[in-house]
């Protein structure tokens, strides 16, 4: 078993019309044993920027703390919030400087940039970015997420339709992966508000 699969995870970010959604499962396990069913994988950096961290849970928490620290320093120095593109470069740099003993994490970043243009990206454990215009996935359920998102995605969805699409993609994908699941956590981010919803899923 790969170290990335030790705790199990499923993450997806999807773009809509001037909005984006980022969703994750809620399971924290140790291989096949479930430890918690309310684990937080998606973190808020500021009102229009979120990061989801799949992979090894301990590394994800450590990395998140470092990112919050670096973002607060940026806010103090620049007196503004970080743009999503800048933040993605920061995450990439932090991961790459530890490339010989990496954080076992695959981040998914979603944000609204200038003119509320949605930005999503993911990267591997040493910070190689993968940018996308439609959706990005990560975690142990990534293969089934690719299939579900590929089938369900359509461009320029409104926030409610985007929520429905990303939720259905997540729930149908985690049912095909025994290391993730136990409900879902979805954020839909628009220029004016952030909607957070908890999904009920199969508890087995």
CSV table of N, CA, C and O in Angstrom, one decimal, residues 5-67:
chain,number,residue,atom,x,y,z
A,5,UNK,N,-2.1,6.3,0.3
A,5,UNK,CA,-3.4,5.6,0.5
A,5,UNK,C,-3.6,5.3,2.0
A,5,UNK,O,-4.6,4.7,2.3
A,6,UNK,N,-2.6,5.6,2.9
A,6,UNK,CA,-2.7,5.2,4.2
A,6,UNK,C,-4.0,5.6,5.0
A,6,UNK,O,-4.6,4.9,5.7
A,7,UNK,N,-4.3,6.9,4.8
A,7,UNK,CA,-5.5,7.4,5.4
A,7,UNK,C,-6.8,7.5,4.5
A,7,UNK,O,-7.9,7.7,5.0
A,8,UNK,N,-6.6,7.3,3.2
A,8,UNK,CA,-7.7,7.4,2.3
A,8,UNK,C,-8.2,8.8,2.1
A,8,UNK,O,-8.2,9.6,3.1
A,9,UNK,N,-8.6,9.2,0.9
A,9,UNK,CA,-9.1,10.5,0.7
A,9,UNK,C,-9.8,10.6,-0.7
A,9,UNK,O,-9.4,9.9,-1.6
A,10,UNK,N,-10.7,11.6,-0.9
A,10,UNK,CA,-11.2,11.9,-2.2
A,10,UNK,C,-11.4,13.4,-2.2
A,10,UNK,O,-12.1,14.0,-1.3
A,11,UNK,N,-10.9,14.1,-3.2
A,11,UNK,CA,-11.0,15.5,-3.4
A,11,UNK,C,-11.3,15.9,-4.8
A,11,UNK,O,-10.8,15.3,-5.7
A,12,UNK,N,-12.2,16.9,-5.0
A,12,UNK,CA,-12.5,17.3,-6.3
A,12,UNK,C,-12.8,18.8,-6.3
A,12,UNK,O,-13.4,19.3,-5.3
A,13,UNK,N,-12.3,19.5,-7.3
A,13,UNK,CA,-12.7,21.0,-7.5
A,13,UNK,C,-13.2,21.1,-8.9
A,13,UNK,O,-12.7,20.5,-9.8
A,14,UNK,N,-14.3,21.9,-9.0
A,14,UNK,CA,-14.9,22.1,-10.3
A,14,UNK,C,-15.3,23.5,-10.6
A,14,UNK,O,-15.7,24.2,-9.6
A,15,UNK,N,-15.2,23.9,-11.8
A,15,UNK,CA,-15.5,25.3,-12.2
A,15,UNK,C,-16.9,25.5,-12.7
A,15,UNK,O,-17.4,24.7,-13.4
A,16,UNK,N,-17.5,26.6,-12.3
A,16,UNK,CA,-18.8,27.0,-12.8
A,16,UNK,C,-18.7,28.4,-13.5
A,16,UNK,O,-17.6,28.9,-13.8
A,17,UNK,N,-19.9,29.0,-13.6
A,17,UNK,CA,-19.9,30.4,-14.2
A,17,UNK,C,-19.6,31.4,-13.1
A,17,UNK,O,-20.4,31.6,-12.2
A,18,UNK,N,-18.4,32.0,-13.1
A,18,UNK,CA,-17.9,32.9,-12.0
A,18,UNK,C,-18.0,32.3,-10.6
A,18,UNK,O,-18.3,33.0,-9.7
A,19,UNK,N,-17.9,31.0,-10.5
A,19,UNK,CA,-17.9,30.4,-9.2
A,19,UNK,C,-17.1,29.1,-9.3
A,19,UNK,O,-16.8,28.6,-10.4
A,20,UNK,N,-16.8,28.5,-8.2
A,20,UNK,CA,-16.2,27.1,-8.2
A,20,UNK,C,-16.7,26.3,-7.0
A,20,UNK,O,-17.2,26.9,-6.0
A,21,UNK,N,-16.6,25.0,-7.1
A,21,UNK,CA,-16.9,24.2,-5.9
A,21,UNK,C,-15.7,23.3,-5.6
A,21,UNK,O,-15.0,22.9,-6.5
A,22,UNK,N,-15.5,23.1,-4.3
A,22,UNK,CA,-14.5,22.1,-3.9
A,22,UNK,C,-15.1,21.2,-2.9
A,22,UNK,O,-15.8,21.6,-2.0
A,23,UNK,N,-14.9,19.9,-3.1
A,23,UNK,CA,-15.6,18.9,-2.2
A,23,UNK,C,-14.6,17.8,-1.8
A,23,UNK,O,-13.6,17.5,-2.5
A,24,UNK,N,-14.9,17.2,-0.6
A,24,UNK,CA,-14.0,16.1,-0.2
A,24,UNK,C,-14.9,15.1,0.6
A,24,UNK,O,-16.1,15.4,0.9
A,25,UNK,N,-14.3,13.9,0.8
A,25,UNK,CA,-15.0,13.0,1.7
A,25,UNK,C,-14.7,13.3,3.1
A,25,UNK,O,-13.9,14.3,3.4
A,26,UNK,N,-15.2,12.6,4.1
A,26,UNK,CA,-15.0,12.9,5.5
A,26,UNK,C,-14.3,11.8,6.3
A,26,UNK,O,-14.3,11.8,7.5
A,27,UNK,N,-13.8,10.8,5.6
A,27,UNK,CA,-13.3,9.6,6.3
A,27,UNK,C,-11.8,9.8,6.7
A,27,UNK,O,-11.0,10.3,5.8
A,28,UNK,N,-11.4,9.5,7.9
A,28,UNK,CA,-10.0,9.4,8.3
A,28,UNK,C,-9.8,7.9,8.7
A,28,UNK,O,-10.5,7.5,9.7
A,29,UNK,N,-9.0,7.2,8.0
A,29,UNK,CA,-8.8,5.8,8.4
A,29,UNK,C,-7.3,5.5,8.5
A,29,UNK,O,-6.4,6.3,8.2
A,30,UNK,N,-7.0,4.4,9.1
A,30,UNK,CA,-5.7,3.8,9.1
A,30,UNK,C,-5.8,2.5,8.3
A,30,UNK,O,-6.3,1.5,8.8
A,31,UNK,N,-5.4,2.6,7.1
A,31,UNK,CA,-5.6,1.5,6.1
A,31,UNK,C,-7.1,1.2,6.1
A,31,UNK,O,-7.9,2.0,5.7
A,32,UNK,N,-7.5,0.0,6.5
A,32,UNK,CA,-8.9,-0.4,6.4
A,32,UNK,C,-9.7,-0.1,7.6
A,32,UNK,O,-10.9,-0.3,7.6
A,33,UNK,N,-9.1,0.4,8.7
A,33,UNK,CA,-9.8,0.7,9.9
A,33,UNK,C,-10.2,2.2,9.9
A,33,UNK,O,-9.3,3.1,9.7
A,34,UNK,N,-11.5,2.5,10.2
A,34,UNK,CA,-11.9,3.9,10.2
A,34,UNK,C,-11.7,4.5,11.6
A,34,UNK,O,-12.2,3.9,12.6
A,35,UNK,N,-11.1,5.6,11.6
A,35,UNK,CA,-10.8,6.3,12.9
A,35,UNK,C,-11.8,7.4,13.1
A,35,UNK,O,-12.3,7.6,14.2
A,36,UNK,N,-12.1,8.2,12.1
A,36,UNK,CA,-13.1,9.3,12.3
A,36,UNK,C,-13.9,9.5,11.0
A,36,UNK,O,-13.5,9.1,9.9
A,37,UNK,N,-15.2,10.0,11.2
A,37,UNK,CA,-16.0,10.2,10.0
A,37,UNK,C,-16.4,11.7,9.9
A,37,UNK,O,-17.4,12.0,9.3
A,38,UNK,N,-15.6,12.6,10.5
A,38,UNK,CA,-15.9,14.0,10.3
A,38,UNK,C,-14.5,14.8,10.1
A,38,UNK,O,-14.4,15.9,10.6
A,39,UNK,N,-13.7,14.2,9.4
A,39,UNK,CA,-12.3,14.7,9.2
A,39,UNK,C,-12.4,15.9,8.2
A,39,UNK,O,-13.0,15.8,7.1
A,40,UNK,N,-11.7,17.0,8.5
A,40,UNK,CA,-11.7,18.2,7.7
A,40,UNK,C,-10.5,18.2,6.7
A,40,UNK,O,-9.4,18.2,7.2
A,41,UNK,N,-10.8,18.1,5.4
A,41,UNK,CA,-9.7,18.0,4.4
A,41,UNK,C,-9.6,19.4,3.7
A,41,UNK,O,-8.6,19.7,3.1
A,42,UNK,N,-10.7,20.1,3.7
A,42,UNK,CA,-10.7,21.4,2.9
A,42,UNK,C,-10.5,22.6,3.9
A,42,UNK,O,-11.2,22.6,4.9
A,43,UNK,N,-9.6,23.4,3.6
A,43,UNK,CA,-9.3,24.5,4.5
A,43,UNK,C,-9.5,25.9,3.8
A,43,UNK,O,-9.2,26.0,2.6
A,44,UNK,N,-10.0,26.9,4.5
A,44,UNK,CA,-10.2,28.2,4.0
A,44,UNK,C,-8.9,29.0,4.2
A,44,UNK,O,-8.4,29.1,5.3
A,45,UNK,N,-8.4,29.6,3.2
A,45,UNK,CA,-7.2,30.5,3.3
A,45,UNK,C,-7.7,32.0,3.4
A,45,UNK,O,-7.3,32.7,4.3
A,46,UNK,N,-8.6,32.4,2.5
A,46,UNK,CA,-9.4,33.6,2.7
A,46,UNK,C,-10.7,33.4,2.0
A,46,UNK,O,-11.0,32.3,1.5
A,47,UNK,N,-11.6,34.4,2.0
A,47,UNK,CA,-13.0,34.2,1.6
A,47,UNK,C,-13.1,33.6,0.2
A,47,UNK,O,-14.1,33.0,-0.2
A,48,UNK,N,-12.1,33.9,-0.7
A,48,UNK,CA,-12.2,33.4,-2.1
A,48,UNK,C,-11.2,32.4,-2.5
A,48,UNK,O,-10.9,32.2,-3.6
A,49,UNK,N,-10.6,31.8,-1.4
A,49,UNK,CA,-9.5,30.9,-1.7
A,49,UNK,C,-9.5,29.7,-0.7
A,49,UNK,O,-9.5,29.9,0.5
A,50,UNK,N,-9.6,28.5,-1.3
A,50,UNK,CA,-9.7,27.3,-0.5
A,50,UNK,C,-8.6,26.3,-1.0
A,50,UNK,O,-8.3,26.2,-2.1
A,51,UNK,N,-8.1,25.4,0.0
A,51,UNK,CA,-7.2,24.4,-0.4
A,51,UNK,C,-7.7,23.1,0.2
A,51,UNK,O,-8.1,23.0,1.4
A,52,UNK,N,-7.7,22.0,-0.6
A,52,UNK,CA,-8.0,20.7,-0.1
A,52,UNK,C,-6.7,19.9,-0.1
A,52,UNK,O,-5.9,20.0,-1.1
A,53,UNK,N,-6.4,19.1,1.0
A,53,UNK,CA,-5.2,18.3,1.1
A,53,UNK,C,-5.5,16.9,1.2
A,53,UNK,O,-6.0,16.4,2.2
A,54,UNK,N,-5.2,16.1,0.1
A,54,UNK,CA,-5.4,14.7,0.2
A,54,UNK,C,-4.0,14.0,0.5
A,54,UNK,O,-3.0,14.7,0.5
A,55,UNK,N,-4.0,12.7,0.8
A,55,UNK,CA,-2.8,12.1,1.1
A,55,UNK,C,-2.7,11.8,2.6
A,55,UNK,O,-3.7,11.5,3.3
A,56,UNK,N,-1.4,11.8,3.1
A,56,UNK,CA,-1.2,11.4,4.5
A,56,UNK,C,-1.7,12.6,5.5
A,56,UNK,O,-1.3,13.7,5.3
A,57,UNK,N,-2.6,12.2,6.4
A,57,UNK,CA,-3.3,13.3,7.2
A,57,UNK,C,-2.4,14.1,8.0
A,57,UNK,O,-2.5,15.3,8.1
A,58,UNK,N,-1.4,13.5,8.6
A,58,UNK,CA,-0.4,14.2,9.5
A,58,UNK,C,0.3,15.2,8.6
A,58,UNK,O,0.5,16.4,9.1
A,59,UNK,N,0.8,14.9,7.5
A,59,UNK,CA,1.5,15.8,6.6
A,59,UNK,C,0.6,16.9,6.1
A,59,UNK,O,1.0,18.1,6.0
A,60,UNK,N,-0.7,16.5,5.8
A,60,UNK,CA,-1.7,17.5,5.4
A,60,UNK,C,-1.8,18.6,6.4
A,60,UNK,O,-1.9,19.8,6.1
A,61,UNK,N,-1.9,18.2,7.7
A,61,UNK,CA,-2.1,19.2,8.8
A,61,UNK,C,-0.9,20.1,9.0
A,61,UNK,O,-1.0,21.3,9.2
A,62,UNK,N,0.3,19.5,8.9
A,62,UNK,CA,1.5,20.2,9.0
A,62,UNK,C,1.7,21.2,7.9
A,62,UNK,O,2.0,22.4,8.1
A,63,UNK,N,1.4,20.8,6.6
A,63,UNK,CA,1.5,21.6,5.5
A,63,UNK,C,0.5,22.8,5.6
A,63,UNK,O,0.8,23.9,5.3
A,64,UNK,N,-0.7,22.5,6.0
A,64,UNK,CA,-1.7,23.5,6.2
A,64,UNK,C,-1.3,24.6,7.1
A,64,UNK,O,-1.4,25.8,6.9
A,65,UNK,N,-0.7,24.2,8.3
A,65,UNK,CA,-0.2,25.2,9.2
A,65,UNK,C,0.9,26.1,8.6
A,65,UNK,O,0.9,27.3,8.9
A,66,UNK,N,1.8,25.5,7.8
A,66,UNK,CA,2.8,26.3,7.2
A,66,UNK,C,2.2,27.3,6.2
A,66,UNK,O,2.7,28.4,6.0
A,67,UNK,N,1.2,26.8,5.5
A,67,UNK,CA,0.6,27.7,4.5
A,67,UNK,C,-0.2,28.9,5.1
A,67,UNK,O,-0.1,30.0,4.6
